[in-house]
Short mmCIF file of C-alpha atoms in Angstrom, two decimals:
data_model
loop_
_atom_site.label_atom_id
_atom_site.label_comp_id
_atom_site.label_asym_id
_atom_site.label_seq_id
_atom_site.Cartn_x
_atom_site.Cartn_y
_atom_site.Cartn_z
CA UNK A 1 116.35 115.13 38.65
CA UNK A 2 116.69 111.71 37.04
CA UNK A 3 119.03 113.08 34.38
CA UNK A 4 121.24 114.70 37.03
CA UNK A 5 121.50 111.42 38.93
CA UNK A 6 122.30 109.55 35.73
CA UNK A 7 125.07 112.07 35.10
CA UNK A 8 126.42 111.55 38.60
CA UNK A 9 126.42 107.80 38.09
CA UNK A 10 128.10 108.00 34.71
CA UNK A 11 131.00 109.65 36.48
CA UNK A 12 130.92 106.90 39.08
CA UNK A 13 130.85 104.23 36.39
CA UNK A 14 133.75 105.95 34.67
CA UNK A 15 135.74 105.75 37.88
CA UNK A 16 134.92 102.06 38.17
CA UNK A 17 136.14 101.40 34.65
CA UNK A 18 139.34 103.38 35.15
CA UNK A 19 140.14 101.39 38.29
CA UNK A 20 139.40 98.04 36.70
CA UNK A 21 136.12 97.40 38.46
CA UNK A 22 134.32 94.19 37.54
CA UNK A 23 130.91 95.85 37.60
CA UNK A 24 128.97 94.43 34.67
CA UNK A 25 126.70 96.28 32.29
CA UNK A 26 123.11 95.19 31.98
CA UNK A 27 123.17 93.16 28.72
CA UNK A 28 120.03 94.65 27.13
CA UNK A 29 121.35 98.14 27.87
CA UNK A 30 125.04 97.69 27.12
CA UNK A 31 124.82 100.49 24.61
CA UNK A 32 127.09 103.49 24.86
CA UNK A 33 125.87 106.86 26.02
CA UNK A 34 126.83 109.29 23.23
CA UNK A 35 128.02 112.13 25.45
CA UNK A 36 130.02 110.16 27.96
CA UNK A 37 130.86 106.91 26.19
CA UNK A 38 129.80 105.05 29.33
CA UNK A 39 127.58 101.96 29.47
CA UNK A 40 124.45 101.87 31.61
CA UNK A 41 125.10 99.77 34.70
CA UNK A 42 122.68 98.09 37.10
CA UNK A 43 123.55 100.71 39.70
CA UNK A 44 122.65 103.51 37.30
CA UNK A 45 119.29 101.92 36.48
CA UNK A 46 118.61 101.32 40.18
CA UNK A 47 119.28 104.93 41.13
CA UNK A 48 117.32 106.24 38.14
CA UNK A 49 114.34 104.06 39.06
CA UNK A 50 114.37 105.07 42.73
CA UNK A 51 114.79 108.73 41.79
CA UNK A 52 111.82 108.53 39.43
CA UNK A 53 109.82 106.90 42.23
CA UNK A 54 110.82 109.76 44.52
CA UNK A 55 109.64 112.35 41.99
CA UNK A 56 106.38 110.42 41.58
CA UNK A 57 105.96 110.46 45.36
CA UNK A 58 106.36 114.24 45.33
CA UNK A 59 103.76 114.53 42.58
CA UNK A 60 101.31 112.45 44.61
CA UNK A 61 101.64 114.93 47.50
CA UNK A 62 100.70 118.01 45.51
CA UNK A 63 97.00 117.69 46.27
CA UNK A 64 97.52 118.02 50.03
CA UNK A 65 96.68 121.43 51.46
CA UNK A 66 99.48 121.56 53.97
CA UNK A 67 99.97 125.25 54.64
CA UNK A 68 96.65 127.02 54.53
CA UNK A 69 95.09 128.77 57.52
CA UNK A 70 97.64 127.50 60.03
CA UNK A 71 96.87 130.30 62.49
CA UNK A 72 93.09 130.06 62.28
CA UNK A 73 93.28 126.67 64.00
CA UNK A 74 95.65 127.89 66.71
CA UNK A 75 93.98 128.59 70.07
CA UNK A 76 95.37 130.14 73.24
CA UNK A 77 96.11 127.76 76.08
CA UNK A 78 93.88 128.96 78.90
CA UNK A 79 94.46 127.54 82.35
CA UNK A 80 96.70 124.61 83.28
CA UNK A 81 97.14 122.38 80.22
CA UNK A 82 99.02 119.19 79.43
CA UNK A 83 101.70 119.95 76.83
CA UNK A 84 103.76 117.33 75.02
CA UNK A 85 107.10 118.37 73.55
CA UNK A 86 108.71 116.09 70.98
CA UNK A 87 112.49 116.52 71.05
CA UNK A 88 115.02 117.12 73.82
CA UNK A 89 117.44 119.49 72.09
CA UNK A 90 118.09 123.10 73.03
CA UNK A 91 114.91 124.28 71.25
CA UNK A 92 112.64 121.70 72.84
CA UNK A 93 114.05 121.97 76.38
CA UNK A 94 113.96 125.79 76.40
CA UNK A 95 110.37 125.68 75.12
CA UNK A 96 109.51 123.19 77.86
CA UNK A 97 110.96 125.36 80.61
CA UNK A 98 109.04 128.42 79.41
CA UNK A 99 105.78 126.47 79.04
CA UNK A 100 106.21 125.07 82.55
CA UNK A 101 106.90 128.58 83.82
CA UNK A 102 103.62 129.62 82.19
CA UNK A 103 101.81 127.07 84.39
CA UNK A 104 101.46 124.01 82.17
CA UNK A 105 102.27 120.34 82.79
CA UNK A 106 105.02 119.41 80.34
CA UNK A 107 106.09 115.95 79.23
CA UNK A 108 108.89 115.13 76.78
CA UNK A 109 109.03 112.43 74.12
CA UNK A 110 112.50 111.59 72.85
CA UNK A 111 114.37 108.32 72.40
CA UNK A 112 117.68 110.14 72.98
CA UNK A 113 119.01 111.80 76.10
CA UNK A 114 118.53 115.60 76.31
CA UNK A 115 121.40 117.62 74.92
CA UNK A 116 122.57 115.02 72.42
CA UNK A 117 122.07 114.91 68.65
CA UNK A 118 122.60 118.36 67.10
CA UNK A 119 122.80 120.03 70.51
CA UNK A 120 125.53 117.66 71.64
CA UNK A 121 128.61 118.42 69.59
CA UNK A 122 127.97 121.56 67.57
CA UNK A 123 130.24 124.58 67.24
CA UNK A 124 128.70 126.23 70.35
CA UNK A 125 129.03 129.73 68.88
CA UNK A 126 126.50 132.45 69.54
CA UNK A 127 127.75 135.10 67.18
CA UNK A 128 126.22 138.20 65.65
CA UNK A 129 128.94 138.65 63.05
CA UNK A 130 127.58 136.16 60.52
CA UNK A 131 125.19 136.86 57.68
CA UNK A 132 121.65 137.58 58.85
CA UNK A 133 119.69 137.56 55.59
CA UNK A 134 117.93 134.65 53.88
CA UNK A 135 120.11 132.18 52.00
CA UNK A 136 117.36 131.52 49.46
CA UNK A 137 119.15 133.49 46.75
CA UNK A 138 120.37 132.83 43.23
CA UNK A 139 124.09 133.17 44.19
CA UNK A 140 123.62 130.57 46.93
CA UNK A 141 121.84 128.28 44.46
CA UNK A 142 124.76 128.60 42.04
CA UNK A 143 127.33 127.85 44.74
CA UNK A 144 125.26 124.88 45.93
CA UNK A 145 125.24 123.40 42.42
CA UNK A 146 129.04 123.21 42.63
CA UNK A 147 129.02 120.80 45.59
CA UNK A 148 125.64 119.06 45.55
CA UNK A 149 127.15 115.99 43.82
CA UNK A 150 130.35 116.03 45.89
CA UNK A 151 130.68 113.02 48.18
CA UNK A 152 134.46 112.87 48.55
CA UNK A 153 137.26 115.25 49.44
CA UNK A 154 139.62 116.80 46.89
CA UNK A 155 140.88 120.03 48.54
CA UNK A 156 141.61 121.08 52.10
CA UNK A 157 138.96 123.84 51.93
CA UNK A 158 136.15 121.51 50.77
CA UNK A 159 133.44 121.82 53.42
CA UNK A 160 130.12 120.91 51.76
CA UNK A 161 129.15 117.38 50.69
CA UNK A 162 126.14 115.18 50.01
CA UNK A 163 125.33 111.51 50.37
CA UNK A 164 124.03 109.97 47.13
CA UNK A 165 121.03 108.51 48.98
CA UNK A 166 119.44 111.96 49.06
CA UNK A 167 118.49 111.45 45.42
CA UNK A 168 116.22 108.58 46.50
CA UNK A 169 114.55 110.62 49.25
CA UNK A 170 111.19 112.26 48.36
CA UNK A 171 111.81 114.87 51.06
CA UNK A 172 114.85 116.09 49.11
CA UNK A 173 112.72 117.05 46.11
CA UNK A 174 110.00 118.59 48.28
CA UNK A 175 112.63 120.67 50.05
CA UNK A 176 114.20 121.60 46.71
CA UNK A 177 110.84 122.83 45.45
CA UNK A 178 110.47 124.88 48.63
CA UNK A 179 113.91 126.36 48.12
CA UNK A 180 113.28 127.38 44.50
CA UNK A 181 109.96 128.93 45.44
CA UNK A 182 111.61 130.79 48.32
CA UNK A 183 114.06 132.30 45.83
CA UNK A 184 111.27 133.28 43.44
CA UNK A 185 109.27 134.93 46.22
CA UNK A 186 112.17 136.13 48.35
CA UNK A 187 110.68 139.61 48.79
CA UNK A 188 107.38 138.37 50.13
CA UNK A 189 108.61 137.87 53.68
CA UNK A 190 111.75 140.01 53.45
CA UNK A 191 109.75 143.21 53.54
CA UNK A 192 111.39 144.33 56.80
CA UNK A 193 115.19 144.41 56.31
CA UNK A 194 115.77 145.99 59.72
CA UNK A 195 114.15 142.95 61.35
CA UNK A 196 116.69 140.68 59.66
CA UNK A 197 119.61 142.93 60.51
CA UNK A 198 118.90 143.03 64.23
CA UNK A 199 117.75 139.41 64.51
CA UNK A 200 121.19 138.02 65.53
CA UNK A 201 121.50 140.62 68.29
CA UNK A 202 117.94 139.99 69.54
CA UNK A 203 118.52 136.22 69.58
CA UNK A 204 121.82 136.53 71.42
CA UNK A 205 120.40 138.92 74.03
CA UNK A 206 117.28 136.79 74.51
CA UNK A 207 119.33 133.62 75.02
CA UNK A 208 121.55 135.21 77.65
CA UNK A 209 118.58 136.78 79.45
CA UNK A 210 116.36 133.68 79.47
CA UNK A 211 119.10 131.25 80.44
CA UNK A 212 119.92 133.44 83.43
CA UNK A 213 116.24 133.79 84.35
CA UNK A 214 115.94 130.00 84.25
CA UNK A 215 118.70 129.65 86.83
CA UNK A 216 121.93 129.25 84.86
CA UNK A 217 124.99 131.20 86.00
CA UNK A 218 127.01 132.93 83.26
CA UNK A 219 125.77 130.55 80.53
CA UNK A 220 127.10 132.69 77.67
CA UNK A 221 130.68 133.96 77.52
CA UNK A 222 131.07 137.25 75.67
CA UNK A 223 134.72 136.86 74.76
CA UNK A 224 134.62 137.74 71.06
CA UNK A 225 135.54 135.73 68.00
CA UNK A 226 138.70 135.77 65.92
CA UNK A 227 138.54 134.99 62.21
CA UNK A 228 141.91 134.22 60.56
CA UNK A 229 141.69 134.08 56.77
CA UNK A 230 143.87 131.89 54.58
CA UNK A 231 144.43 132.34 50.84
CA UNK A 232 141.16 132.00 48.96
CA UNK A 233 139.06 132.89 51.99
CA UNK A 234 136.70 135.85 52.23
CA UNK A 235 135.12 137.61 55.15
CA UNK A 236 131.55 136.72 56.07
CA UNK A 237 131.32 139.22 58.92
CA UNK A 238 128.14 141.25 58.79
CA UNK A 239 128.37 145.02 58.40
CA UNK A 240 126.16 145.28 61.50
CA UNK A 241 128.76 143.68 63.73
CA UNK A 242 131.50 145.52 65.58
CA UNK A 243 134.65 144.23 63.89
CA UNK A 244 138.21 145.28 63.37
CA UNK A 245 141.25 144.09 61.44
CA UNK A 246 144.21 142.92 63.47
CA UNK A 247 147.96 142.96 63.02
CA UNK A 248 149.85 139.65 63.38
CA UNK A 249 151.18 140.62 66.80
CA UNK A 250 147.63 141.37 67.98
CA UNK A 251 146.37 138.02 66.71
CA UNK A 252 149.05 136.06 68.54
CA UNK A 253 148.37 138.03 71.70
CA UNK A 254 144.70 137.01 71.58
CA UNK A 255 145.23 133.41 70.41
CA UNK A 256 148.80 132.07 70.76
CA UNK A 257 147.66 128.82 69.11
CA UNK A 258 147.72 130.60 65.73
CA UNK A 259 151.37 131.55 65.96
CA UNK A 260 152.58 128.75 63.66
CA UNK A 261 149.74 129.04 61.12
CA UNK A 262 150.09 130.57 57.65
CA UNK A 263 146.98 132.77 57.60
CA UNK A 264 147.29 136.05 55.68
CA UNK A 265 144.95 138.37 57.57
CA UNK A 266 142.56 138.31 60.50
CA UNK A 267 139.40 140.01 61.76
CA UNK A 268 137.93 140.23 65.22
CA UNK A 269 134.37 140.78 66.48
CA UNK A 270 134.07 141.57 70.17
CA UNK A 271 130.26 141.13 70.12
CA UNK A 272 130.43 137.40 69.38
CA UNK A 273 129.92 134.90 72.20
CA UNK A 274 129.97 131.18 72.88
CA UNK A 275 128.77 128.63 75.41
CA UNK A 276 128.42 124.90 76.02
CA UNK A 277 125.17 124.04 74.26
CA UNK A 278 125.00 120.45 75.54
CA UNK A 279 125.69 121.47 79.15
CA UNK A 280 123.09 124.25 79.00
CA UNK A 281 120.47 121.91 77.52
CA UNK A 282 121.12 119.20 80.10
CA UNK A 283 121.01 121.67 83.00
CA UNK A 284 117.75 123.22 81.81
CA UNK A 285 116.16 119.79 81.50
CA UNK A 286 117.38 118.46 84.85
CA UNK A 287 116.41 121.62 86.73
CA UNK A 288 112.94 121.48 85.15
CA UNK A 289 112.19 118.09 86.71
CA UNK A 290 110.54 116.83 83.53
CA UNK A 291 109.30 113.36 82.76
CA UNK A 292 110.69 111.92 79.51
CA UNK A 293 109.17 109.05 77.57
CA UNK A 294 112.06 107.11 76.08
CA UNK A 295 110.54 106.48 72.68
CA UNK A 296 110.25 107.98 69.22
CA UNK A 297 107.07 109.75 68.15
CA UNK A 298 105.52 108.49 64.92
CA UNK A 299 102.47 110.71 64.38
CA UNK A 300 100.60 113.60 65.98
CA UNK A 301 96.91 114.49 66.10
CA UNK A 302 94.88 117.26 67.67
CA UNK A 303 94.40 115.00 70.71
CA UNK A 304 97.96 113.81 71.28
CA UNK A 305 100.91 111.77 70.03
CA UNK A 306 101.35 108.22 68.76
CA UNK A 307 104.60 106.54 69.74
CA UNK A 308 106.59 104.19 67.52
CA UNK A 309 105.33 101.22 69.58
CA UNK A 310 101.69 102.18 68.91
CA UNK A 311 100.97 103.72 72.31
CA UNK A 312 99.05 107.01 72.45
CA UNK A 313 99.95 109.93 74.73
CA UNK A 314 96.98 112.32 75.09
CA UNK A 315 97.60 116.05 75.57
CA UNK A 316 96.03 119.45 75.10
CA UNK A 317 98.88 120.66 72.88
CA UNK A 318 101.79 119.08 71.03
CA UNK A 319 104.95 121.02 70.12
CA UNK A 320 107.27 119.49 67.52
CA UNK A 321 110.93 120.27 68.22
CA UNK A 322 112.34 117.05 66.85
CA UNK A 323 115.19 118.37 64.74
CA UNK A 324 116.35 117.59 61.24
CA UNK A 325 115.04 114.04 60.92
CA UNK A 326 112.17 113.80 63.39
CA UNK A 327 110.31 117.02 62.59
CA UNK A 328 109.76 116.46 58.83
CA UNK A 329 109.14 112.74 59.31
CA UNK A 330 106.48 113.24 62.00
CA UNK A 331 104.84 116.04 60.02
CA UNK A 332 104.66 113.97 56.85
CA UNK A 333 103.14 111.00 58.72
CA UNK A 334 100.59 113.39 60.23
CA UNK A 335 99.48 114.80 56.87
CA UNK A 336 101.39 118.05 56.50
CA UNK A 337 104.83 119.09 55.35
CA UNK A 338 107.66 120.88 57.15
CA UNK A 339 110.36 122.10 54.73
CA UNK A 340 113.27 120.95 56.89
CA UNK A 341 116.23 118.93 55.63
CA UNK A 342 119.26 117.50 57.49
CA UNK A 343 122.73 118.95 56.93
CA UNK A 344 125.08 116.82 58.99
CA UNK A 345 128.08 118.30 60.74
CA UNK A 346 131.21 116.67 62.15
CA UNK A 347 133.27 117.55 65.20
CA UNK A 348 136.08 116.50 67.52
CA UNK A 349 136.15 117.48 71.19
CA UNK A 350 139.72 117.22 72.47
CA UNK A 351 141.12 117.60 76.03
CA UNK A 352 143.50 120.51 76.65
CA UNK A 353 147.02 119.70 77.82
CA UNK A 354 148.50 123.23 77.84
CA UNK A 355 146.03 125.98 78.68
CA UNK A 356 148.51 128.73 77.82
CA UNK A 357 148.68 127.63 74.17
CA UNK A 358 145.13 126.35 73.64
CA UNK A 359 142.42 128.55 72.08
CA UNK A 360 141.07 131.02 74.63
CA UNK A 361 137.60 131.69 73.21
CA UNK A 362 136.17 131.27 69.70
CA UNK A 363 137.88 131.04 66.30
CA UNK A 364 136.43 130.54 62.81
CA UNK A 365 138.82 129.86 59.94
CA UNK A 366 138.17 130.86 56.33
CA UNK A 367 137.72 129.38 53.75
CA UNK A 368 137.51 126.09 55.69
CA UNK A 369 134.55 127.08 57.90
CA UNK A 370 136.22 125.38 60.85
CA UNK A 371 134.60 126.48 64.12
CA UNK A 372 136.89 126.25 67.14
CA UNK A 373 135.52 126.86 70.63
CA UNK A 374 137.09 126.56 74.07
CA UNK A 375 134.80 124.61 76.41
CA UNK A 376 136.43 124.52 79.82
CA UNK A 377 139.14 121.85 79.80
CA UNK A 378 138.56 120.88 76.17
CA UNK A 379 138.41 122.39 72.68
CA UNK A 380 135.66 121.75 70.14
CA UNK A 381 136.57 121.61 66.43
CA UNK A 382 133.42 121.53 64.28
CA UNK A 383 133.03 121.73 60.51
CA UNK A 384 131.34 120.57 57.31
CA UNK A 385 127.84 120.28 56.00
CA UNK A 386 126.76 116.96 54.49
CA UNK A 387 123.27 116.54 53.04
CA UNK A 388 121.83 113.19 54.13
CA UNK A 389 118.34 111.69 53.70
CA UNK A 390 115.49 112.33 56.10
CA UNK A 391 114.05 108.88 55.64
CA UNK A 392 116.99 106.54 56.25
CA UNK A 393 119.93 106.22 58.60
CA UNK A 394 123.28 106.95 56.98
CA UNK A 395 126.45 106.01 58.83
CA UNK A 396 128.98 108.82 59.34
CA UNK A 397 131.42 109.25 56.49
CA UNK A 398 134.78 108.10 57.87
CA UNK A 399 136.56 110.00 55.09
CA UNK A 400 135.14 113.23 56.47
CA UNK A 401 136.57 112.52 59.91
CA UNK A 402 139.95 112.00 58.22
CA UNK A 403 139.41 115.25 56.30
CA UNK A 404 138.49 117.05 59.54
CA UNK A 405 141.82 116.01 61.04
CA UNK A 406 143.55 117.25 57.91
CA UNK A 407 141.84 120.65 58.16
CA UNK A 408 142.59 120.98 61.89
CA UNK A 409 146.27 120.19 61.41
CA UNK A 410 146.44 122.55 58.43
CA UNK A 411 145.06 125.44 60.49
CA UNK A 412 146.72 124.47 63.78
CA UNK A 413 150.01 122.68 62.99
CA UNK A 414 150.98 122.94 66.65
CA UNK A 415 147.82 121.24 67.98
CA UNK A 416 149.78 118.41 69.64
CA UNK A 417 151.38 121.03 71.87
CA UNK A 418 148.10 122.00 73.54
CA UNK A 419 145.68 119.06 72.99
CA UNK A 420 145.77 115.31 73.57
CA UNK A 421 144.81 114.16 70.08
CA UNK A 422 144.59 110.49 71.11
CA UNK A 423 141.70 111.31 73.45
CA UNK A 424 139.58 113.13 70.87
CA UNK A 425 135.83 112.41 70.93
CA UNK A 426 134.18 112.27 67.48
CA UNK A 427 130.59 113.38 66.94
CA UNK A 428 128.08 113.89 64.14
CA UNK A 429 124.72 115.64 64.21
CA UNK A 430 122.32 117.08 61.67
CA UNK A 431 121.32 120.74 61.44
CA UNK A 432 117.60 121.21 60.63
CA UNK A 433 117.87 123.46 57.57
CA UNK A 434 114.91 125.34 56.09
CA UNK A 435 114.93 126.87 52.58
CA UNK A 436 115.48 130.39 53.95
CA UNK A 437 117.52 129.26 56.99
CA UNK A 438 114.99 130.73 59.42
CA UNK A 439 113.11 128.63 61.99
CA UNK A 440 109.48 127.57 61.69
CA UNK A 441 107.57 128.75 64.75
CA UNK A 442 103.82 128.69 65.37
CA UNK A 443 100.78 126.71 64.34
CA UNK A 444 100.34 123.89 61.85
CA UNK A 445 97.34 122.70 59.80
CA UNK A 446 96.42 120.39 62.70
CA UNK A 447 94.60 121.97 65.62
CA UNK A 448 96.60 121.95 68.89
CA UNK A 449 99.82 120.97 67.08
CA UNK A 450 102.62 123.53 66.97
CA UNK A 451 106.23 123.63 65.86
CA UNK A 452 109.51 125.20 66.98
CA UNK A 453 112.13 123.73 64.68
CA UNK A 454 114.29 124.38 61.62
CA UNK A 455 116.85 126.74 63.16
CA UNK A 456 119.40 125.75 60.51
CA UNK A 457 122.89 127.03 61.37
CA UNK A 458 121.87 129.07 64.42
CA UNK A 459 119.97 126.73 66.70
CA UNK A 460 122.01 127.54 69.79
CA UNK A 461 121.64 131.26 69.26
CA UNK A 462 118.00 131.27 68.16
CA UNK A 463 116.34 128.52 70.22
CA UNK A 464 115.54 130.66 73.27
CA UNK A 465 114.14 133.49 71.16
CA UNK A 466 111.83 131.20 69.18
CA UNK A 467 110.78 129.43 72.40
CA UNK A 468 109.81 132.77 73.92
CA UNK A 469 107.90 133.73 70.77
CA UNK A 470 105.92 130.48 70.79
CA UNK A 471 105.19 130.77 74.52
CA UNK A 472 103.86 134.30 74.01
CA UNK A 473 101.84 133.14 71.00
CA UNK A 474 100.17 130.36 72.99
CA UNK A 475 99.66 132.08 76.34
CA UNK A 476 99.59 135.89 76.11
CA UNK A 477 96.47 137.84 75.23
CA UNK A 478 98.62 140.75 74.08
CA UNK A 479 101.74 139.74 72.16
CA UNK A 480 104.37 142.53 71.81
CA UNK A 481 104.42 144.10 68.31
CA UNK A 482 108.02 143.06 67.59
CA UNK A 483 107.21 139.49 68.62
CA UNK A 484 104.30 139.53 66.17
CA UNK A 485 106.67 140.64 63.43
CA UNK A 486 108.99 137.72 64.14
CA UNK A 487 106.09 135.27 64.37
CA UNK A 488 104.99 136.39 60.93
CA UNK A 489 108.54 136.02 59.66
CA UNK A 490 108.82 132.48 61.10
CA UNK A 491 105.27 131.32 60.32
CA UNK A 492 104.91 128.05 58.40
CA UNK A 493 102.49 129.85 56.12
CA UNK A 494 105.36 131.77 54.55
CA UNK A 495 105.73 128.71 52.31
CA UNK A 496 102.07 128.83 51.26
CA UNK A 497 102.93 130.02 47.74
CA UNK A 498 104.08 126.50 46.85
CA UNK A 499 101.98 124.98 44.05
CA UNK A 500 100.79 122.14 46.29
CA UNK A 501 99.90 124.41 49.24
#
């Protein structure tokens, strides 16, 4: 890891020299690296030292038994119990509504308003046409190696980036170890391919059913998704989805906004859906009449939750739904590890000025991975994945907002005809990504502490399903067989083959 960071910084130092930077070399180390002919700078030594410290921190954690026997310490909640939920996103709020429906007193802990963070400005798609298998594969690892050191934009179809501070974050190396082990043991929990294949459909159906049962009217719009493909793009539609190829005239009939674009072919899936994730989350929370403690949680125990100000909130059960930054940070402070890492996304939400030309439903462009969704009187344009540290706040990359505008105008050159660009609302939020891109649902090594987090790219689609699974796990004497299969698939113990487990 240290060598890779040194390599990254040699390139950075080379750029400094080529642009006439005045960055000085450390005198005792002003030698020349043989392979790159670049001197060792203070910045290089600083990053190398912090990276080495991060690796040492990982090594110090390997004696902790974080994954063993997580279900043996999980007890059913009998009678009316006090349940604390950490996190007010779509996963946490849906879990809270179902736990309240089961007869428990629910209290939320979150320093942010419900429906913000990752639930606030995401792509709002609830599709079944995407890939449904684990992304812990060798091809994905190879493709990741091509962008893991990319922090700036070079091409219009660049859509994956990383902040250099991740190389100073111990969580990055822990997560990387989890990812490599998931690849090595990919067959261990992929023994039921049919479960993976139908998972998107089950999650979509469960979300629509539960949201309606909880009082929302037509929360999900089943209006299909169009996927125009530019040169260099490939289809990522699943073979399980109902899809068809369209002629240019058909595309323009469905989405007139694509009439001036230079795409070369298009596909359509009529099973895909979309909805307003933030509005659904806010409505579910408000209708639930919950009390929210406006604070961050710092640590959990079997008896309750410590807040960042030192206060203690007692409860019979704690459910961690704190997203990409909160979930792994709270777990680590509490003595166990959740393999979740933040992948930040960027979006613009723009008011519609001409409804006849604006996108009608949902569009995903390839190879840009630009997700376009109509949300009432506005359009959401969401894209990119940027790895950022768990342990420190990183300001949004302004270059990526500029790049997002470039991508939008490349795909929709006529955008000023149907949107008021000057009133665009920027947003960033981090997806909680696990090594296999499946959520972590169930017990933890701490008695009375549970988790429903790590939904990766499909939090909106999968949150209701995982909330229902956890509610059944905690309350029902007889859990349906298919639910047991999914609970085993999502169990934290699936990472128990790690050498420090």
